[in-house]
PDB file of C-alpha atoms in Angstrom:
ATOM      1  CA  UNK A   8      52.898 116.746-115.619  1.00  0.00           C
ATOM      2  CA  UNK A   9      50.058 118.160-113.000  1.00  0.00           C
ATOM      3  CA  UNK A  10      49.941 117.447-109.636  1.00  0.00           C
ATOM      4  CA  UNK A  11      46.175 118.902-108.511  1.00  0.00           C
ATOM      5  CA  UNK A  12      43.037 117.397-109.999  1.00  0.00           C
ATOM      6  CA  UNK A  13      39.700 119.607-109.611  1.00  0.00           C
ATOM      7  CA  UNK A  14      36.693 117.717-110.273  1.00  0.00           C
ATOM      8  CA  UNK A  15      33.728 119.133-110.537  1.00  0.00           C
ATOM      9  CA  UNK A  16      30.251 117.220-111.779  1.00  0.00           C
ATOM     10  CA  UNK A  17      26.503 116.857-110.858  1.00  0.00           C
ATOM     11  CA  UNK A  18      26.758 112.472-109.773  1.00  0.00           C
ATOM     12  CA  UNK A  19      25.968 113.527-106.347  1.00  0.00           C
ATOM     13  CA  UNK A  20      27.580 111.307-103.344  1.00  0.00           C
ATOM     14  CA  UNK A  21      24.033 108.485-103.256  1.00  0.00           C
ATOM     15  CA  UNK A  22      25.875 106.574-106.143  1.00  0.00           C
ATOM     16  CA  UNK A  23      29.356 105.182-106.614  1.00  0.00           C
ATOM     17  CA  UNK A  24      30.270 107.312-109.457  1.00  0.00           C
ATOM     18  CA  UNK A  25      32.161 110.145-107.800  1.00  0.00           C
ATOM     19  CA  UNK A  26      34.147 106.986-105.663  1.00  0.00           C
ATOM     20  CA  UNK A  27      34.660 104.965-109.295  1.00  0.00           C
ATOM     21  CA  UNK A  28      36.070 108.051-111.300  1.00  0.00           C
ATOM     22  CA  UNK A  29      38.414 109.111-108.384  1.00  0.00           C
ATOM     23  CA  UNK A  30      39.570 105.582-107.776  1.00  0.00           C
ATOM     24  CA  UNK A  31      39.888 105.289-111.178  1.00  0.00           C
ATOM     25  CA  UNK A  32      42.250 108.392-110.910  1.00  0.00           C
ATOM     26  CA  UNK A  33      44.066 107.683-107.984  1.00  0.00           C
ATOM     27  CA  UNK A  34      45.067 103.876-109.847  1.00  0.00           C
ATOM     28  CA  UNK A  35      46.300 105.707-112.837  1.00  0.00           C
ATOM     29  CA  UNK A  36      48.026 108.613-111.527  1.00  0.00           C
ATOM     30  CA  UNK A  37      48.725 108.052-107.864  1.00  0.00           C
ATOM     31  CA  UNK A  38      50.696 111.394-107.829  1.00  0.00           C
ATOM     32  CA  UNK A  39      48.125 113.340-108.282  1.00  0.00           C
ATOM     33  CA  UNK A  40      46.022 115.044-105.582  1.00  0.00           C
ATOM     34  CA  UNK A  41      42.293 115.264-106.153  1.00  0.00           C
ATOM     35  CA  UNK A  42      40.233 118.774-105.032  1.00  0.00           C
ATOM     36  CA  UNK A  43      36.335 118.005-104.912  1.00  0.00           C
ATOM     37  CA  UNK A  44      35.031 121.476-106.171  1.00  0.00           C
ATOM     38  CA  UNK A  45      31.142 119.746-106.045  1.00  0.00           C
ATOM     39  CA  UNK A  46      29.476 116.886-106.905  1.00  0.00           C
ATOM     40  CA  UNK A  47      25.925 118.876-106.559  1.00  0.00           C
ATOM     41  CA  UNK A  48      25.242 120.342-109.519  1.00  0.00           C
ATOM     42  CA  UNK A  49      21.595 119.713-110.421  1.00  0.00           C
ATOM     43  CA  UNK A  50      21.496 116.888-112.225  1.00  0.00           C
ATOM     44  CA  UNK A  51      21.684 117.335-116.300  1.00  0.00           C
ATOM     45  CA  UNK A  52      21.688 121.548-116.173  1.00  0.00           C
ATOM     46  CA  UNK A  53      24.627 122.206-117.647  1.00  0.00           C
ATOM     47  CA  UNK A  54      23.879 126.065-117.182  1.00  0.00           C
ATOM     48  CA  UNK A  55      24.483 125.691-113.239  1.00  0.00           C
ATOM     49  CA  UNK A  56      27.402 123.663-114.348  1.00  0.00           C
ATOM     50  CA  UNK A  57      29.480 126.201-116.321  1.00  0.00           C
ATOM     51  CA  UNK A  58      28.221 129.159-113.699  1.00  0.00           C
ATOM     52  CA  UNK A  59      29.944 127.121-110.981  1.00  0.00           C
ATOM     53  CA  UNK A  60      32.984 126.324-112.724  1.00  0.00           C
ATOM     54  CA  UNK A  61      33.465 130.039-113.761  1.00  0.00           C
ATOM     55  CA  UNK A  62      32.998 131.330-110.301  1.00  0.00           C
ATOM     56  CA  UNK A  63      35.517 128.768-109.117  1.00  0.00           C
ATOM     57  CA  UNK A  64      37.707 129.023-112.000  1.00  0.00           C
ATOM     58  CA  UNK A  65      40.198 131.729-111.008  1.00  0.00           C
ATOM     59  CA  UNK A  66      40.689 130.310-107.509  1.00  0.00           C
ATOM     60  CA  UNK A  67      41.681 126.638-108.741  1.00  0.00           C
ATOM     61  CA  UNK A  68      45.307 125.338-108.653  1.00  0.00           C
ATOM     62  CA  UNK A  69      47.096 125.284-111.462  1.00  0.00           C
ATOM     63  CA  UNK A  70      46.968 121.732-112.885  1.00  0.00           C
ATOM     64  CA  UNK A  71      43.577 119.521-114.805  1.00  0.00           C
ATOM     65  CA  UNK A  72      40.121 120.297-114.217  1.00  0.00           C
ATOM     66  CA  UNK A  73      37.743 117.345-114.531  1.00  0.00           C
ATOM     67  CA  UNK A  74      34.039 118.805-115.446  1.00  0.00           C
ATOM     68  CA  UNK A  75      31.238 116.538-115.939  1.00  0.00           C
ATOM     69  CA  UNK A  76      27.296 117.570-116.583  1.00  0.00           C
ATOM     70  CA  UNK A  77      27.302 115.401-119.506  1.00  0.00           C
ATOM     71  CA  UNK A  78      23.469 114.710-120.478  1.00  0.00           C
ATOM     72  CA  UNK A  79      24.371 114.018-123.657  1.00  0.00           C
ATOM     73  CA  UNK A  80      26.426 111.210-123.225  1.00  0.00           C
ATOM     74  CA  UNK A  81      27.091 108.167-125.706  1.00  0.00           C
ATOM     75  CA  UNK A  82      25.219 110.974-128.707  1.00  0.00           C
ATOM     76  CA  UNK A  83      28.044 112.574-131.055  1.00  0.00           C
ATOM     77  CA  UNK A  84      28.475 115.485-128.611  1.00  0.00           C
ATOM     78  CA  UNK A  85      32.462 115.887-128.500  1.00  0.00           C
ATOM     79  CA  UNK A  86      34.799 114.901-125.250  1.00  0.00           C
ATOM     80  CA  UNK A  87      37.529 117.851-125.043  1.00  0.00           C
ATOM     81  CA  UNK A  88      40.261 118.895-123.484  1.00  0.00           C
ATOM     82  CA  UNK A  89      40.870 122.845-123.753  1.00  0.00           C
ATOM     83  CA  UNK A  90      44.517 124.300-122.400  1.00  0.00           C
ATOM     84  CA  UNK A  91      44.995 127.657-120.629  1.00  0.00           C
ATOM     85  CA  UNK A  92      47.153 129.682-119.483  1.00  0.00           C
ATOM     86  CA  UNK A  93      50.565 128.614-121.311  1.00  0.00           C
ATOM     87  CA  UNK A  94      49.948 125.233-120.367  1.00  0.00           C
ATOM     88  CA  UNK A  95      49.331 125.690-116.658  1.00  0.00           C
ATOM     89  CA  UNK A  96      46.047 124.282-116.642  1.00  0.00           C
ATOM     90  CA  UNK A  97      43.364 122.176-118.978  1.00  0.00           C
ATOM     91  CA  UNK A  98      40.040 121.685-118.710  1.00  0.00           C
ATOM     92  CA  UNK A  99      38.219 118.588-119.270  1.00  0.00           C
ATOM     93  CA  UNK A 100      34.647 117.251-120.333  1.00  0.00           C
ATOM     94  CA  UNK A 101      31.914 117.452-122.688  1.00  0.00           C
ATOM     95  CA  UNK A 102      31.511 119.931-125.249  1.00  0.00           C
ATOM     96  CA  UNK A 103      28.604 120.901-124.097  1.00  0.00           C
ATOM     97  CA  UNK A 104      29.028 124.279-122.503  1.00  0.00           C
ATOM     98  CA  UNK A 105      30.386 123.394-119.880  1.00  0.00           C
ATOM     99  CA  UNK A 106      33.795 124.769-119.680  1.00  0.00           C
ATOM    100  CA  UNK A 107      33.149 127.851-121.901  1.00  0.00           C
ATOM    101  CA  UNK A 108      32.647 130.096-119.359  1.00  0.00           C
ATOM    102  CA  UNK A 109      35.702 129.570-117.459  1.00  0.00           C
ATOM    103  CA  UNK A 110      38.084 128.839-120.013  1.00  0.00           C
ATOM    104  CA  UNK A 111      36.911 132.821-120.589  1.00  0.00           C
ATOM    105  CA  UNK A 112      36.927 133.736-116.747  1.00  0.00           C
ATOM    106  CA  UNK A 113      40.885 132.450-117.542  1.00  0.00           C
ATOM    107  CA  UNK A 114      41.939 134.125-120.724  1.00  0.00           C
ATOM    108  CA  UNK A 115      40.836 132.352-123.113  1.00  0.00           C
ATOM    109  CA  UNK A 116      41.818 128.859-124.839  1.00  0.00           C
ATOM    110  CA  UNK A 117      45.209 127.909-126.175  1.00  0.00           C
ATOM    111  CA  UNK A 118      45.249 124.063-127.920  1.00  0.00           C
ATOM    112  CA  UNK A 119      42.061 122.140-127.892  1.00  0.00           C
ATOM    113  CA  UNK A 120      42.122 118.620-128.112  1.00  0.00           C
ATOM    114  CA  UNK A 121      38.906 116.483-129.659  1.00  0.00           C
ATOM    115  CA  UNK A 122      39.213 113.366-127.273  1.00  0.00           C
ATOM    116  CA  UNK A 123      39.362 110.417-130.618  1.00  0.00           C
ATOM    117  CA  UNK A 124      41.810 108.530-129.441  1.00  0.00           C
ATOM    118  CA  UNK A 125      40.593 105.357-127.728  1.00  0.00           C
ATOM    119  CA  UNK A 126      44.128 104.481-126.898  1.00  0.00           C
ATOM    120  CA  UNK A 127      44.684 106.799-123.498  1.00  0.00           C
ATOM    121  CA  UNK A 128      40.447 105.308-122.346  1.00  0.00           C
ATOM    122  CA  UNK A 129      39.410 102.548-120.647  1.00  0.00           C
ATOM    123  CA  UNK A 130      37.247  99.657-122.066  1.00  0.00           C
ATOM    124  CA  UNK A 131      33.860 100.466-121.918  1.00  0.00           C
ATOM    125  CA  UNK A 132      30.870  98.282-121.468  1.00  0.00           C
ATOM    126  CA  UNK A 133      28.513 100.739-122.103  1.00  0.00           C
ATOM    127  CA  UNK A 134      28.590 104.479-123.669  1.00  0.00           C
ATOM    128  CA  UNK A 135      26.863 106.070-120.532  1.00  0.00           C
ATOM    129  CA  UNK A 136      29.434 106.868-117.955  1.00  0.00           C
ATOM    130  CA  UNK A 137      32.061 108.468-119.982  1.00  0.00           C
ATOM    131  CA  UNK A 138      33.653 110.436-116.645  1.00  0.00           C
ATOM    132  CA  UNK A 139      35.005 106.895-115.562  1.00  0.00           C
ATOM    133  CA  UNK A 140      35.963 105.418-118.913  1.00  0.00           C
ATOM    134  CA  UNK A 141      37.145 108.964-121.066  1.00  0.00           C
ATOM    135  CA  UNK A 142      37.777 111.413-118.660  1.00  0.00           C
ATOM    136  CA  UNK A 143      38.880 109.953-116.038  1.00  0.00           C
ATOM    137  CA  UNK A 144      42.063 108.569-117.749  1.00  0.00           C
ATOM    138  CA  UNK A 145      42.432 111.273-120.367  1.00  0.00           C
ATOM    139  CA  UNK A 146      43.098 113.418-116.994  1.00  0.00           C
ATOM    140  CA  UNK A 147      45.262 110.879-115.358  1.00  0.00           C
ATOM    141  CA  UNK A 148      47.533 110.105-118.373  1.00  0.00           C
ATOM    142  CA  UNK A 149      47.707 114.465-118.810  1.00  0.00           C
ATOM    143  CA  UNK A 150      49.024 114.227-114.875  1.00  0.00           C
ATOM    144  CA  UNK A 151      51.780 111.902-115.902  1.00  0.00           C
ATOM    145  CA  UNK A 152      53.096 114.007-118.738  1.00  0.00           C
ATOM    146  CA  UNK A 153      51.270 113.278-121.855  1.00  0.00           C
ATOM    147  CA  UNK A 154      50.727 115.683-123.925  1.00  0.00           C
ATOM    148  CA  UNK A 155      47.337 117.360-124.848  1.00  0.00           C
ATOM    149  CA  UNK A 156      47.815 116.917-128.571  1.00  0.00           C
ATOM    150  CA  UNK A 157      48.183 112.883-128.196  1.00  0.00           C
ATOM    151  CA  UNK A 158      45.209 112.687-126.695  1.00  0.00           C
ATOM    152  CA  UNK A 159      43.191 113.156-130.047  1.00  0.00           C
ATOM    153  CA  UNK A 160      42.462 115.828-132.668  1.00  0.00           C
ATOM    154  CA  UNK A 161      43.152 119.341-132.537  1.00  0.00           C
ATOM    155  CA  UNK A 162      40.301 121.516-133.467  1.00  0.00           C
ATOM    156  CA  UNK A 163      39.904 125.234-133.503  1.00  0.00           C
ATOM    157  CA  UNK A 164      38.696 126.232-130.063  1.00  0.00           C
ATOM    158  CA  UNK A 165      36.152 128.988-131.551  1.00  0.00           C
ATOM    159  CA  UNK A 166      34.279 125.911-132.842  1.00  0.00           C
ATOM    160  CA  UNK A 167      33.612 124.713-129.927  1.00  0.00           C
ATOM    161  CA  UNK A 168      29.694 125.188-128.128  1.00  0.00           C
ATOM    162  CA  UNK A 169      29.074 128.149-126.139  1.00  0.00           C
ATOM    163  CA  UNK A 170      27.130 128.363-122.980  1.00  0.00           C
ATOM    164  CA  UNK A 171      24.797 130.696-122.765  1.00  0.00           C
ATOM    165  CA  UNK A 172      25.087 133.586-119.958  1.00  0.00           C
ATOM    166  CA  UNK A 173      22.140 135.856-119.490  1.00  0.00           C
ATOM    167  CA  UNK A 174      23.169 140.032-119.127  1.00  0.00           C
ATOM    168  CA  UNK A 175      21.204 142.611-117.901  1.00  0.00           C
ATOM    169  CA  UNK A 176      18.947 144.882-119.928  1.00  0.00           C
ATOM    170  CA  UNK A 177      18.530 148.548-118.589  1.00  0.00           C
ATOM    171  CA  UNK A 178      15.715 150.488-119.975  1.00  0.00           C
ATOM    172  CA  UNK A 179      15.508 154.081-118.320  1.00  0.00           C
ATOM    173  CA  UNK A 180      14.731 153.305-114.371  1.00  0.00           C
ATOM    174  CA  UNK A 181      14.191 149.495-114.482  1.00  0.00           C
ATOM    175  CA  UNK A 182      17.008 146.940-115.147  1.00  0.00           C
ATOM    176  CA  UNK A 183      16.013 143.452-115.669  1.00  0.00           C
ATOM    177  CA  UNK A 184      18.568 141.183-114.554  1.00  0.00           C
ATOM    178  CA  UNK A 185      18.476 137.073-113.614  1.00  0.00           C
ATOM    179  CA  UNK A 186      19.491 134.846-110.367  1.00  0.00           C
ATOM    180  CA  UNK A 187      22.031 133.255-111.484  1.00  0.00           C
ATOM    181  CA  UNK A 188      22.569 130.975-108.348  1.00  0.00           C
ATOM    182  CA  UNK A 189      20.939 130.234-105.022  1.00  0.00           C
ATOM    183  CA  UNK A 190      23.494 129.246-102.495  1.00  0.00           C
ATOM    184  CA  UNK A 191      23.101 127.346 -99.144  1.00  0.00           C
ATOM    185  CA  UNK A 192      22.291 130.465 -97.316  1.00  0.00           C
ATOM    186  CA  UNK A 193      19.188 131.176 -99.721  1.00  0.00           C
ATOM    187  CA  UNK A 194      21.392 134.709-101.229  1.00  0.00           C
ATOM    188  CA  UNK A 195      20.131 134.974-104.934  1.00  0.00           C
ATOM    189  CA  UNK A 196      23.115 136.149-106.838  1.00  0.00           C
ATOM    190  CA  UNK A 197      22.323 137.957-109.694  1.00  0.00           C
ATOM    191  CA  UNK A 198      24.053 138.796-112.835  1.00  0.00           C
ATOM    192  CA  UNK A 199      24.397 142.328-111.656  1.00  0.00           C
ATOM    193  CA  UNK A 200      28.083 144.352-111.592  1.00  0.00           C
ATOM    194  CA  UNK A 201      27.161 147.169-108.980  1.00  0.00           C
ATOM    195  CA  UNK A 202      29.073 149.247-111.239  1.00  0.00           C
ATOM    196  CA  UNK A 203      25.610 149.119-113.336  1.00  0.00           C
ATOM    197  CA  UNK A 204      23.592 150.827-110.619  1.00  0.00           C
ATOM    198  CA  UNK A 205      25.690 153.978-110.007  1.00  0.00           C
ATOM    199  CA  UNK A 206      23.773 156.737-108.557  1.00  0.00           C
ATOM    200  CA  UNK A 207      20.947 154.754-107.990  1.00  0.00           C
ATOM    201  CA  UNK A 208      20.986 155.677-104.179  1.00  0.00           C
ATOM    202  CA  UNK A 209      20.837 153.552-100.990  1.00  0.00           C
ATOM    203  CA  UNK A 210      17.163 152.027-101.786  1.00  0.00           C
ATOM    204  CA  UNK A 211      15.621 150.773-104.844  1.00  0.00           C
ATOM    205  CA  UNK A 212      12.474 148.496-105.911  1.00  0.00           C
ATOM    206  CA  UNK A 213      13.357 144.659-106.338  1.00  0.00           C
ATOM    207  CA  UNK A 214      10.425 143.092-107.985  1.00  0.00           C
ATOM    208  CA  UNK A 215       9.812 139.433-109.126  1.00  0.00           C
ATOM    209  CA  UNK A 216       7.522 136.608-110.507  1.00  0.00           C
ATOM    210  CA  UNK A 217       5.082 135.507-107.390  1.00  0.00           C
ATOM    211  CA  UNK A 218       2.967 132.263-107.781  1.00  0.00           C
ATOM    212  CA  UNK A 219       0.560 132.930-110.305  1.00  0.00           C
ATOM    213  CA  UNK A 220       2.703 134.481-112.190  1.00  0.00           C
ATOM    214  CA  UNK A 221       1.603 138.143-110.902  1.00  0.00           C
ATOM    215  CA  UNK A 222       4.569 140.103-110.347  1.00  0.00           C
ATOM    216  CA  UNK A 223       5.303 141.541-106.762  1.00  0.00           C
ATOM    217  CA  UNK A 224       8.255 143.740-104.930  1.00  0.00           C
ATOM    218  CA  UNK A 225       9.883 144.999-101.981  1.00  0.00           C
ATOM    219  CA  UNK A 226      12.002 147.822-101.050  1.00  0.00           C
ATOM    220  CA  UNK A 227      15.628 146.328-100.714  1.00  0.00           C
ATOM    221  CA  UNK A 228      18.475 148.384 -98.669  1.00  0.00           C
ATOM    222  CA  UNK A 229      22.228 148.340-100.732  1.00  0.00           C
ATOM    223  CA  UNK A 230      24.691 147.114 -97.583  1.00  0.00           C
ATOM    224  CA  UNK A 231      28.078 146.678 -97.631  1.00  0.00           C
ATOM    225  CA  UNK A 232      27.809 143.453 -95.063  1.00  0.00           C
ATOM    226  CA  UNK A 233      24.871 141.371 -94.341  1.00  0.00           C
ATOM    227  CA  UNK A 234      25.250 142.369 -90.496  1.00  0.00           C
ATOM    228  CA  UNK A 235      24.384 145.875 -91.850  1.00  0.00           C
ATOM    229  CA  UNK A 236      21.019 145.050 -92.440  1.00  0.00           C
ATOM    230  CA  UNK A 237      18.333 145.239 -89.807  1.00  0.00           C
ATOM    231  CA  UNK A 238      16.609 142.005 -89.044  1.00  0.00           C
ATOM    232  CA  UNK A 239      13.451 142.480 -91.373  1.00  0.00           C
ATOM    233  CA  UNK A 240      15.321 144.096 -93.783  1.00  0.00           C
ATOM    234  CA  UNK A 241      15.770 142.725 -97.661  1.00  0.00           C
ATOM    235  CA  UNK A 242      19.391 143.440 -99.048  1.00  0.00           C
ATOM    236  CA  UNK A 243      21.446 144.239-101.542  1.00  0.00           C
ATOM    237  CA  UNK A 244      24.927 142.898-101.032  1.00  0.00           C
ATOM    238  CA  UNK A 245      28.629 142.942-103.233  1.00  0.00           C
ATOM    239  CA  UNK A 246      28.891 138.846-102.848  1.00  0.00           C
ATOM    240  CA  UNK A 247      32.154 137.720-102.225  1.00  0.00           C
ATOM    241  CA  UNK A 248      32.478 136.787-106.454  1.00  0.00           C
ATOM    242  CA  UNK A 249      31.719 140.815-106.846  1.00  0.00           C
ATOM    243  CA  UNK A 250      27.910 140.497-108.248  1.00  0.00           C
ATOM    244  CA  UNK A 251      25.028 141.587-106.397  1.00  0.00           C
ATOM    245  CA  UNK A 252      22.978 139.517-104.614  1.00  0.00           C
ATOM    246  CA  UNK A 253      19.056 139.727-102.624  1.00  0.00           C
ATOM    247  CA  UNK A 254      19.754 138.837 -99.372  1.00  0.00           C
ATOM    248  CA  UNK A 255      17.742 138.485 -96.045  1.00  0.00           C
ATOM    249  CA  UNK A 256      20.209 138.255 -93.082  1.00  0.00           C
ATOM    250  CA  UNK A 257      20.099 135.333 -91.257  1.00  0.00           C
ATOM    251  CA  UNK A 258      17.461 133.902 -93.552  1.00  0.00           C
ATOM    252  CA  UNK A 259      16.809 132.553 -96.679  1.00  0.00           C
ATOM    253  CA  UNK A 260      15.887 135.003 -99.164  1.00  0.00           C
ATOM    254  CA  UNK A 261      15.341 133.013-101.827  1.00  0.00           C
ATOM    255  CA  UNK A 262      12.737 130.838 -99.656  1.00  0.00           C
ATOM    256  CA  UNK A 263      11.417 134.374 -98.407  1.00  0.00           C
ATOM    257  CA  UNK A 264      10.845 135.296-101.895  1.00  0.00           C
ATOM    258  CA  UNK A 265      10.232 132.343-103.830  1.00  0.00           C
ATOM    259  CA  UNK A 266      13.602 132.871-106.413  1.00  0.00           C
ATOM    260  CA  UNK A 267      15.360 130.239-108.096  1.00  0.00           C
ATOM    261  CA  UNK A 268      17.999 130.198-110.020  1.00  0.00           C
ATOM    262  CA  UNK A 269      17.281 131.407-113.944  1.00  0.00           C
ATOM    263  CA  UNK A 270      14.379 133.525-112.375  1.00  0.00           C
ATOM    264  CA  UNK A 271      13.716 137.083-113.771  1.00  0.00           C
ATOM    265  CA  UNK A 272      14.135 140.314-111.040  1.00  0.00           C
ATOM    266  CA  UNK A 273      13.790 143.428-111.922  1.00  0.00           C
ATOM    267  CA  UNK A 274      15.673 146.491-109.782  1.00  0.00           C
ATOM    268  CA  UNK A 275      13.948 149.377-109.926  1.00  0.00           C
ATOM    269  CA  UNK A 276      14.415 153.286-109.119  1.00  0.00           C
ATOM    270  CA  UNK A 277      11.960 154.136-106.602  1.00  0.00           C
ATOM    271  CA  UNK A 278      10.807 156.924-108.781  1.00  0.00           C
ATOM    272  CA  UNK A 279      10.970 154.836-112.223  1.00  0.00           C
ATOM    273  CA  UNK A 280       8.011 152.616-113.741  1.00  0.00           C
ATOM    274  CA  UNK A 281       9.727 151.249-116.921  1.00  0.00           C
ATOM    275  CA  UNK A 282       8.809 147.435-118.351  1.00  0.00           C
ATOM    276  CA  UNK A 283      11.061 144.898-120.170  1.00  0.00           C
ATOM    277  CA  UNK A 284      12.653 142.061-120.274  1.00  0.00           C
ATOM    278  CA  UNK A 285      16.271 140.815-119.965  1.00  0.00           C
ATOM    279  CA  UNK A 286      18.197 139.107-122.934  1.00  0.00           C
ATOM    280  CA  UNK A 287      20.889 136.378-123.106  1.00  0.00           C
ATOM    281  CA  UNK A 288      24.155 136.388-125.188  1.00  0.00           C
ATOM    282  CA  UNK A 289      26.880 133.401-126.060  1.00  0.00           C
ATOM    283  CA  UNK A 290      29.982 133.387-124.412  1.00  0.00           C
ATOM    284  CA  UNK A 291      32.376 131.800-126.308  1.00  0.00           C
ATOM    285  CA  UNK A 292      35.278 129.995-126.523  1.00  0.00           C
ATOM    286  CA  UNK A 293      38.464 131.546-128.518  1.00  0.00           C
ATOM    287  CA  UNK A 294      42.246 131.681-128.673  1.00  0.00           C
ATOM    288  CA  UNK A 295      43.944 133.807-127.063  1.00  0.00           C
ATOM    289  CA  UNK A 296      45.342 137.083-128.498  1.00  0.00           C
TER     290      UNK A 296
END
C-alpha cells in the first residue's frame, strides 16, 4: 500500500481535468494523500514533461507517481506502470517518454507492468482522457495494496520508449550545450555539469540564436549566488538541481536574451573561436543491476 500520490501532467487548472482525476482518486483511495508536482507542463511536449519529472524525481515521497503528457492518447501507445526502488515507489503513465528519465534519475526500473487489464479502469465513454479512466484508478487500486503485476502484463522494461536528453558537445574552446528549462524567474538552465568547464576562468563568451537567426553573445560572469552579480551583469550560476544556468539578477534572462527552452547556446573561452553543434542521445529505461 502507498500513502503519497505525486501527480504531475500538462491539463492546466482552466479545465476540470486535474479536479476529475483527483476526485476520482480521492473516491477510490481516500487514504491516500495527493502532492500536485504541476499541472503546467506545456501542453503535448512530452520533452518538458520527463525534464520536470527527473528534476523532481529524487525529492518525491516514497509512494505512486501519476505522470500524464499523453498526446498520444486512444493510438496503441502503451499505459505503464514502472517500479523502483525495491518497491518503494512506481511510476505511472504513457509510454511515451515520459517517465524514462526519472525512473533513471532513481536507479533504474525493477517490474514493469503493460496496463491490459480493463478490470482495475473505469468505464470509458471515450478513449481521450485516459488520466481519469486508466490512471487514475490503476494508481488508486496500487495505494490500496494491489499489486503491480495484477494490473496487466509484465514486459521487459528495456523495451520500453526512451526520451530523448540532449548532452553537450565540446570541440576545443566552444561547448555547445541546450536550455533545457526556463523557470518563472526567466534563469535558462542548461544541460551543463560545471564540472565540464574546469579551468575555464571566471568569464567566458555565451552566445545564442538572435531573431533572424544571426547569432549574437555576451560576456557572462561564473557566480556562486545571483546576489553576486552586479546589476547589469549576465551570470553563470550552479542552480539549485546542480546544472548551470544564464541568469540576469533580478530579471529575466531568458526575456533579456530571447532563450527558450530546447534553444542552442554556445559557452565560449574568451580566447577560443571554435564552431559546432550539440548532439542528443536516448536515455533509457533498464533493470537494475
Amino acid at each position: 500500500m502507498y500513502e503519497t500520490v505525486s501527480f504531475l501532467s500538462d491539463y492546466g487548472r482552466a479545465d476540470e481535468f486535474v479536479g476529475v482525476v483527483k476526485s476520482v482518486l480521492r473516491s477510490m483511495a481516500p487514504a491516500a494523500h495527493v502532492v500536485d508536482i504541476t499541472h503546467d507542463v506545456p501542453a503535448h511536449d512530452v520533452r518538458a514533461g520527463a525534464l520536470c519529472l527527473a528534476r523532481a524525481s529524487q525529492y518525491l515521497c516514497p509512494g505512486v507517481v501519476l505522470a500524464v503528457v499523453d498526446p498520444g492518447v486512444g493510438t496503441a501507445r502503451k499505459a505503464i506502470a514502472v517500479e523502483v526502488g525495491d518497491g518503494q515507489s512506481v511510476l505511472v503513465g504513457p509510454d511515451n517518454g515520459l517517465l524514462a528519465p526519472a525512473v533513471s534519475m532513481v536507479g533504474g526500473a525493477g517490474r514493469a507492468v503493460n496496463l491490459t487489464d480493463d478490470r482495475w479502469h473505469l468505464p470509458a465513454p471515450g478513449p481521450t482522457f485516459a488520466g481519469r479512466d486508466v490512471f487514475a484508478p490503476v494508481v488508486a487500486h496500487l495505494c490500496n495494496g494491489v499489486d503491480l503485476a495484477e494490473l496487466g502484463d509484465l514486459i521487459d522494461p528495456a523495451l520500453l520508449l526512451p526520451a530523448i536528453i540532449p548532452v553537450t558537445n565540446l570541440d576545443d574552446d566552444e561547448l555547445a550545450c541546450e536550455v533545457l528549462w526556463v523557470d518563472r524567474y526567466g534563469n535558462a538552465q542548461l544541460n551543463v555539469d560545471p564540472d565540464e568547464l574546469d579551468g575555464w576562468g571566471a568569464r567566458l563568451r555565451v552566445t545564442w540564436a538572435a531573431d533572424g537567426g544571426l547569432r549574437t553573445g555576451r560576456t557572462a560572469v561564473r557566480a556562486d549566488a545571483y546576489g553576486d552579480l552586479e546589476r547589469t551583469d549576465l551570470g553563470l550560476v550552479v542552480d539549485s538541481y546542480g546544472l548551470l544556468s544564464v541568469v540576469l539578477p533580478r530579471a529575466s534572462a531568458a526575456a533579456t536574451l530571447g532563450l527558450r527552452a530546447g534553444d542552442e547556446v554556445r559557452l565560449v573561452r574568451l580566447d577560443g573561436d571554435a564552431q559546432e553543434v550539440g548532439i542528443s542521445t536516448p536515455v533509457e529505461l533498464r533493470a537494475r543491476g
